[in-house]
mmCIF file of C-alpha atoms in Angstrom:
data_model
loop_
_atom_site.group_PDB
_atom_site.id
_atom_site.type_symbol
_atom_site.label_atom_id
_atom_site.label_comp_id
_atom_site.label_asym_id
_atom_site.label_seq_id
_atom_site.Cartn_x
_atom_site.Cartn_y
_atom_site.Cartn_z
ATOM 1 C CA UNK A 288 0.000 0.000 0.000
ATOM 2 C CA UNK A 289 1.379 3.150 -0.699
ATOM 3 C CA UNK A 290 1.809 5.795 1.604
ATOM 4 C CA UNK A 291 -1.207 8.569 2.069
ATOM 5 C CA UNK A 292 -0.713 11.583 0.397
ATOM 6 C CA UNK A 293 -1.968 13.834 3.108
ATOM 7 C CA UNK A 294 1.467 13.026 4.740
ATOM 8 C CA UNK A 295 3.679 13.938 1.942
ATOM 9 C CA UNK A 296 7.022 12.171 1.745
ATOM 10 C CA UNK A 297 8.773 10.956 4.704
ATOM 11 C CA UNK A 298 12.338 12.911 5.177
ATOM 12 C CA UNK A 299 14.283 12.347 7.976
ATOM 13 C CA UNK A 300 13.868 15.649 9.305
ATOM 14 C CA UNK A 301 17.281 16.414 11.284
ATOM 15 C CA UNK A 302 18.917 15.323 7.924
ATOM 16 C CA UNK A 303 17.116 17.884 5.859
ATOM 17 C CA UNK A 304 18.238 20.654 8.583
ATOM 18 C CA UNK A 305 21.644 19.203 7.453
ATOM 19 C CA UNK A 306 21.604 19.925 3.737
ATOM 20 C CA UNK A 307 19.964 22.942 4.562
ATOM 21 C CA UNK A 308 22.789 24.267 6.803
ATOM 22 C CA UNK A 309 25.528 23.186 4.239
ATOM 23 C CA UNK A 310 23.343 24.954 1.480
ATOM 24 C CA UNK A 311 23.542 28.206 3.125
ATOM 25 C CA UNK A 312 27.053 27.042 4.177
ATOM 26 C CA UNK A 313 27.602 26.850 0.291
ATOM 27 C CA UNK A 314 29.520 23.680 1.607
ATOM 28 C CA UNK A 315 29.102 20.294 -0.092
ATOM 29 C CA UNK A 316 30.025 17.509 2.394
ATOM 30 C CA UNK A 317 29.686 13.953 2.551
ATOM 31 C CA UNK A 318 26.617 13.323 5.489
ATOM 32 C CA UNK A 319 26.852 10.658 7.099
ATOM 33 C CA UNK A 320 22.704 9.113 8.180
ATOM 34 C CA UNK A 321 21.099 6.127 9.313
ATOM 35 C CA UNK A 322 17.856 7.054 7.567
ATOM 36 C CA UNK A 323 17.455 5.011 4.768
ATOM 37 C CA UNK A 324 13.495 5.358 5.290
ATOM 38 C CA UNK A 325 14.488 9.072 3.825
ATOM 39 C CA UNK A 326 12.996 9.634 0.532
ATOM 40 C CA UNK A 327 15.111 11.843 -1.626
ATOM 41 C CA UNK A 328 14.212 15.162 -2.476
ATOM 42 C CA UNK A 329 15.365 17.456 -5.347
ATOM 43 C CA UNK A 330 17.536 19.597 -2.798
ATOM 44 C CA UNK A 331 19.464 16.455 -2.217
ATOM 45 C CA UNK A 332 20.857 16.094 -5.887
ATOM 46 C CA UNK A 333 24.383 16.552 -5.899
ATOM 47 C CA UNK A 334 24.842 16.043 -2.606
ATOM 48 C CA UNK A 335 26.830 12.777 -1.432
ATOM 49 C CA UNK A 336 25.005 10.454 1.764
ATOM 50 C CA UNK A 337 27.222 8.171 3.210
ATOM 51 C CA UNK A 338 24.168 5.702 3.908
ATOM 52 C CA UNK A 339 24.686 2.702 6.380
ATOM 53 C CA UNK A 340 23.520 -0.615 5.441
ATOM 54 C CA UNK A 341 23.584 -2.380 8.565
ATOM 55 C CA UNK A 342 27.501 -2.725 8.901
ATOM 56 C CA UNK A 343 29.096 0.394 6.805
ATOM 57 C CA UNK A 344 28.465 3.576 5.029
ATOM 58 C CA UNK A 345 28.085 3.290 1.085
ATOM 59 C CA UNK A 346 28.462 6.465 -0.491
ATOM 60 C CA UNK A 347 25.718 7.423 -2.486
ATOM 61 C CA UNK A 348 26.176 10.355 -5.185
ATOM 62 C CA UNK A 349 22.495 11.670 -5.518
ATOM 63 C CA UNK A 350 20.960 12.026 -9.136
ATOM 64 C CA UNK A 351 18.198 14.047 -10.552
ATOM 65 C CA UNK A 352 16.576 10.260 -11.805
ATOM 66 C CA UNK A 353 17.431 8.830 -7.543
ATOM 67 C CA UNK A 354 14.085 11.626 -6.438
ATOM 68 C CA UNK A 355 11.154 10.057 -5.349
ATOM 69 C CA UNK A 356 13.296 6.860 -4.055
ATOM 70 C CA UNK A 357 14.864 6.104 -0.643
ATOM 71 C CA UNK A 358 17.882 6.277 0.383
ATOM 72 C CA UNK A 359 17.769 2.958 1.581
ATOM 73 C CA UNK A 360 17.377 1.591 -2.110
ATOM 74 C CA UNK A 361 20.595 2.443 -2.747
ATOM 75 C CA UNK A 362 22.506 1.212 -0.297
ATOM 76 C CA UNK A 363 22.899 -2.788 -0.317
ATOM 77 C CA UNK A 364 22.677 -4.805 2.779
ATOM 78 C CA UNK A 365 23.537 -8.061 1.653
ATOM 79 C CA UNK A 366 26.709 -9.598 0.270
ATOM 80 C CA UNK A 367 26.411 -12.395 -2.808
ATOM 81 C CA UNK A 368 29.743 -13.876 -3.217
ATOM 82 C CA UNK A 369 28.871 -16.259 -5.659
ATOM 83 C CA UNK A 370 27.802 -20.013 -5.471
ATOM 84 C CA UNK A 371 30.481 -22.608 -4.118
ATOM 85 C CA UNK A 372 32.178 -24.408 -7.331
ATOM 86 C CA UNK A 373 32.855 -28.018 -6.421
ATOM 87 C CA UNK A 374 36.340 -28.271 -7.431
ATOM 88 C CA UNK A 375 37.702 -24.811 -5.680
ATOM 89 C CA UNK A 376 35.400 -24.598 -2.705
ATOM 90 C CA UNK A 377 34.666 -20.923 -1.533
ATOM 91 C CA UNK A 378 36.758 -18.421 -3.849
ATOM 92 C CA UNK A 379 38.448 -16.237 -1.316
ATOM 93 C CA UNK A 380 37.912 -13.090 -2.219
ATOM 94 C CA UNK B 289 -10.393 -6.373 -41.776
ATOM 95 C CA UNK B 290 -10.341 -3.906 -39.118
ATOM 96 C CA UNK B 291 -7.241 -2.368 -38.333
ATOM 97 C CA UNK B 292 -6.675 -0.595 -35.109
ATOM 98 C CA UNK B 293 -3.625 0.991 -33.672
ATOM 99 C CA UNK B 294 -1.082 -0.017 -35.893
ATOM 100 C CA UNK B 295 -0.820 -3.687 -37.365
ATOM 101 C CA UNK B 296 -3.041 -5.396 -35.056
ATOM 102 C CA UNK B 297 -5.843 -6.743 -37.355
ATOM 103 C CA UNK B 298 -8.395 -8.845 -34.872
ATOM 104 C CA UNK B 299 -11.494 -10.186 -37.049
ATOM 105 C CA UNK B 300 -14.386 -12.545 -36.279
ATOM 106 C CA UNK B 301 -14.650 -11.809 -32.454
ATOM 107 C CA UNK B 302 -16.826 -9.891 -30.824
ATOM 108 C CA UNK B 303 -15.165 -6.421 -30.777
ATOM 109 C CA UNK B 304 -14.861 -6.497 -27.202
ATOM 110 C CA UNK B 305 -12.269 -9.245 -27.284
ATOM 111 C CA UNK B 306 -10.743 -8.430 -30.319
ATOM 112 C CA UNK B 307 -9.682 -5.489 -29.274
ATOM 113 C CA UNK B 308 -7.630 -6.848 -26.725
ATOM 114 C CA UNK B 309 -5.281 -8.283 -29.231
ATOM 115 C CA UNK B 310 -3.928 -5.099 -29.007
ATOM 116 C CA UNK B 311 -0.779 -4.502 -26.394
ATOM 117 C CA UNK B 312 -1.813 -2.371 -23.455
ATOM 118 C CA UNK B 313 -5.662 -2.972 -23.913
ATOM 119 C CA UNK B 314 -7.047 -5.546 -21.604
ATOM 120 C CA UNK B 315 -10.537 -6.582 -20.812
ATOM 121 C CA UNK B 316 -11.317 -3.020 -18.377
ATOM 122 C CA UNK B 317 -9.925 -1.099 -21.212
ATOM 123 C CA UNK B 318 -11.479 -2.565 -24.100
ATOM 124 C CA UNK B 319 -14.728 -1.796 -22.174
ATOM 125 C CA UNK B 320 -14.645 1.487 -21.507
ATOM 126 C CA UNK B 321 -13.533 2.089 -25.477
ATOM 127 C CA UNK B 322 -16.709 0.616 -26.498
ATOM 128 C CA UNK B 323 -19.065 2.429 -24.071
ATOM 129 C CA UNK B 324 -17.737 5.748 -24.804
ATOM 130 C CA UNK B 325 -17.874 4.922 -28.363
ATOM 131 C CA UNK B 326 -21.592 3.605 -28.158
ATOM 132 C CA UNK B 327 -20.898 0.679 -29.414
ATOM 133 C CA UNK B 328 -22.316 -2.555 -28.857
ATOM 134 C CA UNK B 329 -19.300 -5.048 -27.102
ATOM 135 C CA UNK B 330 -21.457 -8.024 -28.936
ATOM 136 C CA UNK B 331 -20.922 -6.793 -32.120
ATOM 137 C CA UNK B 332 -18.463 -8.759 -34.158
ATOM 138 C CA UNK B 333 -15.445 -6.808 -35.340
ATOM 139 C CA UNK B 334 -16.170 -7.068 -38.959
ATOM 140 C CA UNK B 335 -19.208 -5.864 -38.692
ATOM 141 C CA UNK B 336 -18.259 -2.545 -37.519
ATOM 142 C CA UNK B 337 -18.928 0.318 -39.961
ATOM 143 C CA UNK B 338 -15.953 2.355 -41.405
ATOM 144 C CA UNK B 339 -17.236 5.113 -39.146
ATOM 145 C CA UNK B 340 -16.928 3.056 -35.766
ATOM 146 C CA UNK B 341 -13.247 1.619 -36.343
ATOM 147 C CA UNK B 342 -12.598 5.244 -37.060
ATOM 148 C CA UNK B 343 -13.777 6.591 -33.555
ATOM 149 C CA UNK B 344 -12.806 3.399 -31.942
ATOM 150 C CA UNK B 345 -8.882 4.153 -33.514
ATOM 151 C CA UNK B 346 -8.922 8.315 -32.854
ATOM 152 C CA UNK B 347 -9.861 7.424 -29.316
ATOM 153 C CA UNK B 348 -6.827 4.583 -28.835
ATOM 154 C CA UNK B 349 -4.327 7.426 -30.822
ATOM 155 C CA UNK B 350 -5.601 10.230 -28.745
ATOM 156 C CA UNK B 351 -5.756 8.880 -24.995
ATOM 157 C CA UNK B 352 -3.833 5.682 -24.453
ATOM 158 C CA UNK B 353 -0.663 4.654 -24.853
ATOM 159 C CA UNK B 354 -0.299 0.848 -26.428
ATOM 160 C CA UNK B 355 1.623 -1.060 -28.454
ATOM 161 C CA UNK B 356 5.103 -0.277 -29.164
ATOM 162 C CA UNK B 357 5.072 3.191 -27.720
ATOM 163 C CA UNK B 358 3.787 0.836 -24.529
ATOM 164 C CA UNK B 359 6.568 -1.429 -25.010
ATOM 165 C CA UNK B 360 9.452 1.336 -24.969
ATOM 166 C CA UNK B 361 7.894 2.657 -22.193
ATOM 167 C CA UNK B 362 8.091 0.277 -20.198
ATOM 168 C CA UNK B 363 11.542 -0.740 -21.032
ATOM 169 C CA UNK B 364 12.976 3.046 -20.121
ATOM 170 C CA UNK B 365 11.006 2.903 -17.191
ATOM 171 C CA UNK B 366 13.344 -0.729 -16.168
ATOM 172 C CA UNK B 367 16.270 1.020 -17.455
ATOM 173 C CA UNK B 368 16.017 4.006 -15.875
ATOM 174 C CA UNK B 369 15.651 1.846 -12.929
ATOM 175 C CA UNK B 370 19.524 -0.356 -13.664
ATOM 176 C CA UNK B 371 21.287 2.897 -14.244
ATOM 177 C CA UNK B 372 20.577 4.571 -10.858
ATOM 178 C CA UNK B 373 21.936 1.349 -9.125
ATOM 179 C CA UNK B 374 18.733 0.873 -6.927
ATOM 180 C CA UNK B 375 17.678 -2.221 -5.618
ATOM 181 C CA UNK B 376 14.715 -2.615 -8.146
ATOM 182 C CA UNK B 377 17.333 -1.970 -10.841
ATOM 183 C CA UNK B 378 20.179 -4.413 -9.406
ATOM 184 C CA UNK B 379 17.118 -6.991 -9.184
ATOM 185 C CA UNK B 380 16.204 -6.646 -12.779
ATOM 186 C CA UNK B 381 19.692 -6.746 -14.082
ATOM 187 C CA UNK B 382 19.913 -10.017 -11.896
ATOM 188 C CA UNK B 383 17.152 -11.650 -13.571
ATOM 189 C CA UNK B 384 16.186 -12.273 -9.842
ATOM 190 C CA UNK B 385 12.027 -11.147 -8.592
ATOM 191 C CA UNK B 386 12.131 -7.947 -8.116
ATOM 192 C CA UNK B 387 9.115 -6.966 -5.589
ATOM 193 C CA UNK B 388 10.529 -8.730 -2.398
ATOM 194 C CA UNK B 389 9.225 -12.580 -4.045
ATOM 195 C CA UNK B 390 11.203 -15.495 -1.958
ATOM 196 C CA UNK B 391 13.807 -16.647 -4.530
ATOM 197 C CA UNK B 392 15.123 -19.514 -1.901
ATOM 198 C CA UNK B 393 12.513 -21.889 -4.301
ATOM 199 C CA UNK B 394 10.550 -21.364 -6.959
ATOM 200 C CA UNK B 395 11.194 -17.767 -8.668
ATOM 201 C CA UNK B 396 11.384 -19.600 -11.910
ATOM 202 C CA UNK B 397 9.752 -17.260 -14.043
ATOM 203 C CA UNK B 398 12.621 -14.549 -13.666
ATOM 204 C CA UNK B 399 15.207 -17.536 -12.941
ATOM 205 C CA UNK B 400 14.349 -19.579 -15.741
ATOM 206 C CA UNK B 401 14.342 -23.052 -16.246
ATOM 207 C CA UNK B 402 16.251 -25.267 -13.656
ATOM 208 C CA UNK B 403 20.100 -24.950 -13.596
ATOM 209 C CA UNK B 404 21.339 -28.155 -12.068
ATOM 210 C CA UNK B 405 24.485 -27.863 -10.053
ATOM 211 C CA UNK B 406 26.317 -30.881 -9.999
ATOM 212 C CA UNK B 407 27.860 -32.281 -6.237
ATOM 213 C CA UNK B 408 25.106 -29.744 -4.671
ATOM 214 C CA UNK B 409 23.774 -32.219 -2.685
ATOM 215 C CA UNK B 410 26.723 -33.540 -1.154
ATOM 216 C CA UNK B 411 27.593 -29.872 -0.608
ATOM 217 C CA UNK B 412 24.295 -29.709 1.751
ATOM 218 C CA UNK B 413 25.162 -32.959 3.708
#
């Protein structure tokens, strides 16, 4: 179900204050956020997020075609290594 | 022969099903075409006046979007969606369900047909 449009889209709001503050900073920082629930919003592109996935920050370089989607969506929180092959075992990698 | 929106050429059907040969016009669709047309769904298509096909065709061109305009829509749409590296995207570009399916088992229609891994049993023992 999508979400009611009475609400408008959910942005983390202390993160917003953030860009904000470097906008009028004129400053263009990495910010660092736990809120991958955060949609994006057009005064996020350009703007890099480091965006933790459970164990580490992905960087996440914000696009004009990225608004409307979450933050989340872009930063992976599981690892595929690859099937085991019978006569190598595991690659390391 | 009828021709509607393009090279689609349904015939001895009732209209209302004939016109779903067309890509992007389903049974809801095809419905609403033929009420706001006035035109009986029972009808068979070739017994539709010059006249009717016409309306029935300036209505498709005008409002909907079928066929292969359709078709390339929805392919930028999936594209758009692989080039911004989002989940959705990395899921289609995986061949893997995209809307949150289990793909433990089953998941065969995006997987395709079986892949059998040889020694995987052994593997799970």
């Amino acid at each position: 179900m999508s979400r009611s449009l009475k609400k408008g889209p959910h942005v983390d709001y202390k993160l917003y204050l953030k860009v904000e503050k470097q906008e009028a900073a004129g400053e263009n920082k990495p910010i660092k956020t736990w809120a991958r629930a955060c949609t994006i919003v057009p005064e996020f592109i350009g703007r890099t997020f480091q965006v933790h996935n459970g164990r580490s920050f992905i960087d996440v370089y914000v696009t004009e075609d990225m608004v409307g989607h979450k933050l989340g969506e872009f930063s992976h929180t599981r690892t595929f290594r690859g099937h085991t092959n019978k006569k190598e075992g595991l690659k390391a990698r | 022969m009828p021709r509607i929106a393009g090279v689609d050429i349904p015939d001895r059907k009732k209209i209302l099903f004939s016109l779903q040969y067309v890509h992007g016009i389903g049974p809801k669709v095809a419905a609403d075409i033929l009420s706001r047309t006035g035109i009986d769904p029972d009808r068979r298509a070739n017994e539709l006046t010059d006249d009717e096909v016409t309306n029935i065709a300036s209505l498709i061109d005008d409002e909907l979007v079928v066929e292969g305009a359709l078709r390339r829509q929805v392919a930028q749409s999936i594209q758009r969606l692989r080039e911004i590296n989002c989940w959705r995207g990395d899921r289609h570009k995986k061949g893997l369900p995209v809307r949150g399916q289990s793909s433990k088992t089953n998941a065969r229609t995006r997987k395709g047909k079986k892949k059998t891994v040889a020694g995987k049993k052994a593997v799970g023992k």
